[in-house]
Amino acid sequence: MDNKQKKELARLYYFQGMSQKQIAGKVGVSAVTLGRWVEKEGWKETRSGMNITRPELVNKNLLLISRLLDKLNSEEIDLGDVGKIVDQISKLAAAVERIDKKANVVDTIEVFSALNKWLETRMEWDNNITPEFMRLLTHYQELFINEKMKKQ
């Protein structure tokens, strides 16, 4: 296996959540080399973006709120801490509200536009993307957007 193949395999293992030490052993490279790849290629940032979803963030904040509420309801709480806990709950609830906003119609239109441009480029060499396919896709995109706008 050449270095390029090792790097790609290491990248796949890394994105699956395996530790750097395990990956280095499996792929047959030094921990220093693997660390360099992770740093230089931005694997850590990419993995974070892949693994932290909006619902996960909301759920983690809700779990923290639940723990704080349990603390408030316990008989062992110091009355001086009540204000701090209520403030933390309030901040977490506001964060949940900000995070949990669903994509709006403008976001949807932007995504559809980017998809359509991408498909138009592929149309030059991909025989599955026909003008009829594009018309049908655009038709359903418009229906989707109109329904979203009516709901808002």
PDB file of C-alpha atoms in Angstrom:
ATOM      1  CA  MET A   1       0.000   0.000   0.000  1.00  0.00           C
ATOM      2  CA  ASP A   2       1.493   3.357  -0.995  1.00  0.00           C
ATOM      3  CA  ASN A   3       1.458   6.493   1.150  1.00  0.00           C
ATOM      4  CA  LYS A   4      -1.536   7.986  -0.678  1.00  0.00           C
ATOM      5  CA  GLN A   5      -3.611   4.865   0.008  1.00  0.00           C
ATOM      6  CA  LYS A   6      -2.514   4.802   3.643  1.00  0.00           C
ATOM      7  CA  LYS A   7      -3.542   8.430   4.018  1.00  0.00           C
ATOM      8  CA  GLU A   8      -6.980   7.790   2.516  1.00  0.00           C
ATOM      9  CA  LEU A   9      -7.537   4.730   4.704  1.00  0.00           C
ATOM     10  CA  ALA A  10      -6.405   6.684   7.772  1.00  0.00           C
ATOM     11  CA  ARG A  11      -8.817   9.468   6.847  1.00  0.00           C
ATOM     12  CA  LEU A  12     -11.721   7.000   6.643  1.00  0.00           C
ATOM     13  CA  TYR A  13     -10.839   5.481  10.018  1.00  0.00           C
ATOM     14  CA  TYR A  14     -10.503   8.953  11.530  1.00  0.00           C
ATOM     15  CA  PHE A  15     -13.949  10.015  10.307  1.00  0.00           C
ATOM     16  CA  GLN A  16     -15.385   6.830  11.791  1.00  0.00           C
ATOM     17  CA  GLY A  17     -14.185   8.034  15.198  1.00  0.00           C
ATOM     18  CA  MET A  18     -11.204   5.738  15.706  1.00  0.00           C
ATOM     19  CA  SER A  19      -8.373   7.080  17.891  1.00  0.00           C
ATOM     20  CA  GLN A  20      -5.191   8.327  16.241  1.00  0.00           C
ATOM     21  CA  LYS A  21      -3.143   5.690  18.055  1.00  0.00           C
ATOM     22  CA  GLN A  22      -5.363   2.892  16.709  1.00  0.00           C
ATOM     23  CA  ILE A  23      -5.291   4.322  13.195  1.00  0.00           C
ATOM     24  CA  ALA A  24      -1.504   4.645  13.146  1.00  0.00           C
ATOM     25  CA  GLY A  25      -1.191   0.982  14.149  1.00  0.00           C
ATOM     26  CA  LYS A  26      -3.763  -0.252  11.617  1.00  0.00           C
ATOM     27  CA  VAL A  27      -2.437   1.762   8.703  1.00  0.00           C
ATOM     28  CA  GLY A  28       1.233   1.318   9.496  1.00  0.00           C
ATOM     29  CA  VAL A  29       2.373   4.916   9.908  1.00  0.00           C
ATOM     30  CA  SER A  30       3.882   6.754  12.843  1.00  0.00           C
ATOM     31  CA  ALA A  31       1.713   8.741  15.228  1.00  0.00           C
ATOM     32  CA  VAL A  32       3.653  11.845  14.173  1.00  0.00           C
ATOM     33  CA  THR A  33       2.815  11.285  10.498  1.00  0.00           C
ATOM     34  CA  LEU A  34      -0.840  10.722  11.295  1.00  0.00           C
ATOM     35  CA  GLY A  35      -0.917  13.826  13.509  1.00  0.00           C
ATOM     36  CA  ARG A  36       0.563  15.833  10.652  1.00  0.00           C
ATOM     37  CA  TRP A  37      -2.116  14.578   8.259  1.00  0.00           C
ATOM     38  CA  VAL A  38      -4.883  15.396  10.737  1.00  0.00           C
ATOM     39  CA  GLU A  39      -3.518  18.908  11.254  1.00  0.00           C
ATOM     40  CA  LYS A  40      -2.543  19.728   7.669  1.00  0.00           C
ATOM     41  CA  GLU A  41      -5.706  18.331   6.037  1.00  0.00           C
ATOM     42  CA  GLY A  42      -8.127  19.773   8.633  1.00  0.00           C
ATOM     43  CA  TRP A  43      -9.561  16.372   9.511  1.00  0.00           C
ATOM     44  CA  LYS A  44     -10.440  17.386  13.066  1.00  0.00           C
ATOM     45  CA  GLU A  45     -12.604  20.298  11.916  1.00  0.00           C
ATOM     46  CA  THR A  46     -14.270  18.195   9.241  1.00  0.00           C
ATOM     47  CA  ARG A  47     -15.024  15.388  11.703  1.00  0.00           C
ATOM     48  CA  SER A  48     -16.492  17.872  14.166  1.00  0.00           C
ATOM     49  CA  GLY A  49     -18.765  19.260  11.481  1.00  0.00           C
ATOM     50  CA  MET A  50     -19.858  15.780  10.482  1.00  0.00           C
ATOM     51  CA  ASN A  51     -20.530  14.564  14.006  1.00  0.00           C
ATOM     52  CA  ILE A  52     -22.200  17.549  15.614  1.00  0.00           C
ATOM     53  CA  THR A  53     -25.660  17.982  14.211  1.00  0.00           C
ATOM     54  CA  ARG A  54     -28.297  20.502  15.152  1.00  0.00           C
ATOM     55  CA  PRO A  55     -30.508  17.885  16.870  1.00  0.00           C
ATOM     56  CA  GLU A  56     -27.512  16.635  18.878  1.00  0.00           C
ATOM     57  CA  LEU A  57     -26.749  20.146  20.116  1.00  0.00           C
ATOM     58  CA  VAL A  58     -30.377  20.684  21.067  1.00  0.00           C
ATOM     59  CA  ASN A  59     -30.541  17.332  22.874  1.00  0.00           C
ATOM     60  CA  LYS A  60     -27.318  18.009  24.785  1.00  0.00           C
ATOM     61  CA  ASN A  61     -28.596  21.401  25.923  1.00  0.00           C
ATOM     62  CA  LEU A  62     -31.928  19.867  26.948  1.00  0.00           C
ATOM     63  CA  LEU A  63     -30.068  17.211  28.919  1.00  0.00           C
ATOM     64  CA  LEU A  64     -28.123  19.941  30.735  1.00  0.00           C
ATOM     65  CA  ILE A  65     -31.381  21.768  31.490  1.00  0.00           C
ATOM     66  CA  SER A  66     -32.826  18.532  32.870  1.00  0.00           C
ATOM     67  CA  ARG A  67     -29.820  18.052  35.154  1.00  0.00           C
ATOM     68  CA  LEU A  68     -30.066  21.634  36.388  1.00  0.00           C
ATOM     69  CA  LEU A  69     -33.775  21.187  37.086  1.00  0.00           C
ATOM     70  CA  ASP A  70     -32.993  18.023  39.046  1.00  0.00           C
ATOM     71  CA  LYS A  71     -30.478  20.040  41.041  1.00  0.00           C
ATOM     72  CA  LEU A  72     -33.087  22.730  41.711  1.00  0.00           C
ATOM     73  CA  ASN A  73     -35.555  20.112  42.925  1.00  0.00           C
ATOM     74  CA  SER A  74     -33.103  18.456  45.291  1.00  0.00           C
ATOM     75  CA  GLU A  75     -33.368  19.205  48.961  1.00  0.00           C
ATOM     76  CA  GLU A  76     -29.613  19.619  49.294  1.00  0.00           C
ATOM     77  CA  ILE A  77     -29.437  22.802  47.208  1.00  0.00           C
ATOM     78  CA  ASP A  78     -27.893  25.907  48.688  1.00  0.00           C
ATOM     79  CA  LEU A  79     -30.359  28.786  48.328  1.00  0.00           C
ATOM     80  CA  GLY A  80     -27.508  30.990  47.130  1.00  0.00           C
ATOM     81  CA  ASP A  81     -27.098  28.748  44.094  1.00  0.00           C
ATOM     82  CA  VAL A  82     -30.736  28.966  42.972  1.00  0.00           C
ATOM     83  CA  GLY A  83     -30.254  32.243  41.081  1.00  0.00           C
ATOM     84  CA  LYS A  84     -27.174  30.905  39.297  1.00  0.00           C
ATOM     85  CA  ILE A  85     -28.953  27.704  38.266  1.00  0.00           C
ATOM     86  CA  VAL A  86     -32.030  29.568  37.020  1.00  0.00           C
ATOM     87  CA  ASP A  87     -29.746  31.867  35.017  1.00  0.00           C
ATOM     88  CA  GLN A  88     -27.967  28.859  33.479  1.00  0.00           C
ATOM     89  CA  ILE A  89     -31.300  27.257  32.584  1.00  0.00           C
ATOM     90  CA  SER A  90     -32.450  30.484  30.966  1.00  0.00           C
ATOM     91  CA  LYS A  91     -29.266  30.747  28.878  1.00  0.00           C
ATOM     92  CA  LEU A  92     -29.471  27.118  27.792  1.00  0.00           C
ATOM     93  CA  ALA A  93     -33.148  27.489  26.845  1.00  0.00           C
ATOM     94  CA  ALA A  94     -32.295  30.550  24.726  1.00  0.00           C
ATOM     95  CA  ALA A  95     -29.500  28.581  23.064  1.00  0.00           C
ATOM     96  CA  VAL A  96     -31.900  25.744  22.261  1.00  0.00           C
ATOM     97  CA  GLU A  97     -34.289  28.222  20.671  1.00  0.00           C
ATOM     98  CA  ARG A  98     -31.500  29.718  18.506  1.00  0.00           C
ATOM     99  CA  ILE A  99     -30.060  26.348  17.506  1.00  0.00           C
ATOM    100  CA  ASP A 100     -33.381  24.658  16.811  1.00  0.00           C
ATOM    101  CA  LYS A 101     -34.507  27.051  14.113  1.00  0.00           C
ATOM    102  CA  LYS A 102     -35.371  25.080  11.019  1.00  0.00           C
ATOM    103  CA  ALA A 103     -34.057  26.031   7.611  1.00  0.00           C
ATOM    104  CA  ASN A 104     -36.146  28.793   6.099  1.00  0.00           C
ATOM    105  CA  VAL A 105     -37.376  29.180   2.523  1.00  0.00           C
ATOM    106  CA  VAL A 106     -34.401  31.355   1.528  1.00  0.00           C
ATOM    107  CA  ASP A 107     -32.003  28.579   2.628  1.00  0.00           C
ATOM    108  CA  THR A 108     -34.015  26.065   0.630  1.00  0.00           C
ATOM    109  CA  ILE A 109     -33.930  28.221  -2.503  1.00  0.00           C
ATOM    110  CA  GLU A 110     -30.156  28.654  -2.164  1.00  0.00           C
ATOM    111  CA  VAL A 111     -29.653  24.901  -1.870  1.00  0.00           C
ATOM    112  CA  PHE A 112     -31.921  24.199  -4.837  1.00  0.00           C
ATOM    113  CA  SER A 113     -30.065  26.797  -6.927  1.00  0.00           C
ATOM    114  CA  ALA A 114     -26.696  25.280  -6.068  1.00  0.00           C
ATOM    115  CA  LEU A 115     -28.004  21.796  -6.868  1.00  0.00           C
ATOM    116  CA  ASN A 116     -29.412  22.939 -10.212  1.00  0.00           C
ATOM    117  CA  LYS A 117     -26.125  24.586 -11.215  1.00  0.00           C
ATOM    118  CA  TRP A 118     -24.244  21.454 -10.246  1.00  0.00           C
ATOM    119  CA  LEU A 119     -26.620  19.276 -12.275  1.00  0.00           C
ATOM    120  CA  GLU A 120     -26.374  21.609 -15.287  1.00  0.00           C
ATOM    121  CA  THR A 121     -22.603  21.217 -15.217  1.00  0.00           C
ATOM    122  CA  ARG A 122     -22.906  17.426 -14.983  1.00  0.00           C
ATOM    123  CA  MET A 123     -25.422  17.416 -17.820  1.00  0.00           C
ATOM    124  CA  GLU A 124     -22.535  17.931 -20.265  1.00  0.00           C
ATOM    125  CA  TRP A 125     -21.229  14.411 -19.618  1.00  0.00           C
ATOM    126  CA  ASP A 126     -23.872  12.583 -17.546  1.00  0.00           C
ATOM    127  CA  ASN A 127     -26.539  11.162 -19.874  1.00  0.00           C
ATOM    128  CA  ASN A 128     -28.951  10.559 -16.980  1.00  0.00           C
ATOM    129  CA  ILE A 129     -29.449  14.296 -16.526  1.00  0.00           C
ATOM    130  CA  THR A 130     -31.752  15.310 -19.336  1.00  0.00           C
ATOM    131  CA  PRO A 131     -33.640  18.562 -19.977  1.00  0.00           C
ATOM    132  CA  GLU A 132     -36.844  16.681 -19.129  1.00  0.00           C
ATOM    133  CA  PHE A 133     -35.351  15.554 -15.801  1.00  0.00           C
ATOM    134  CA  MET A 134     -34.337  19.158 -15.031  1.00  0.00           C
ATOM    135  CA  ARG A 135     -37.841  20.452 -15.861  1.00  0.00           C
ATOM    136  CA  LEU A 136     -39.430  17.818 -13.612  1.00  0.00           C
ATOM    137  CA  LEU A 137     -36.992  18.514 -10.797  1.00  0.00           C
ATOM    138  CA  THR A 138     -37.580  22.270 -11.050  1.00  0.00           C
ATOM    139  CA  HIS A 139     -41.341  21.687 -11.025  1.00  0.00           C
ATOM    140  CA  TYR A 140     -41.150  19.745  -7.749  1.00  0.00           C
ATOM    141  CA  GLN A 141     -38.743  22.232  -6.227  1.00  0.00           C
ATOM    142  CA  GLU A 142     -41.234  25.021  -6.948  1.00  0.00           C
ATOM    143  CA  LEU A 143     -44.075  22.992  -5.408  1.00  0.00           C
ATOM    144  CA  PHE A 144     -41.947  22.374  -2.314  1.00  0.00           C
ATOM    145  CA  ILE A 145     -41.061  26.063  -1.935  1.00  0.00           C
ATOM    146  CA  ASN A 146     -44.676  27.160  -2.415  1.00  0.00           C
ATOM    147  CA  GLU A 147     -45.849  24.738   0.265  1.00  0.00           C
ATOM    148  CA  LYS A 148     -43.138  25.940   2.650  1.00  0.00           C
ATOM    149  CA  MET A 149     -44.133  29.563   2.070  1.00  0.00           C
ATOM    150  CA  LYS A 150     -47.795  28.815   2.775  1.00  0.00           C
ATOM    151  CA  LYS A 151     -46.883  27.144   6.085  1.00  0.00           C
ATOM    152  CA  GLN A 152     -44.839  30.141   7.211  1.00  0.00           C
TER     153      GLN A 152
END
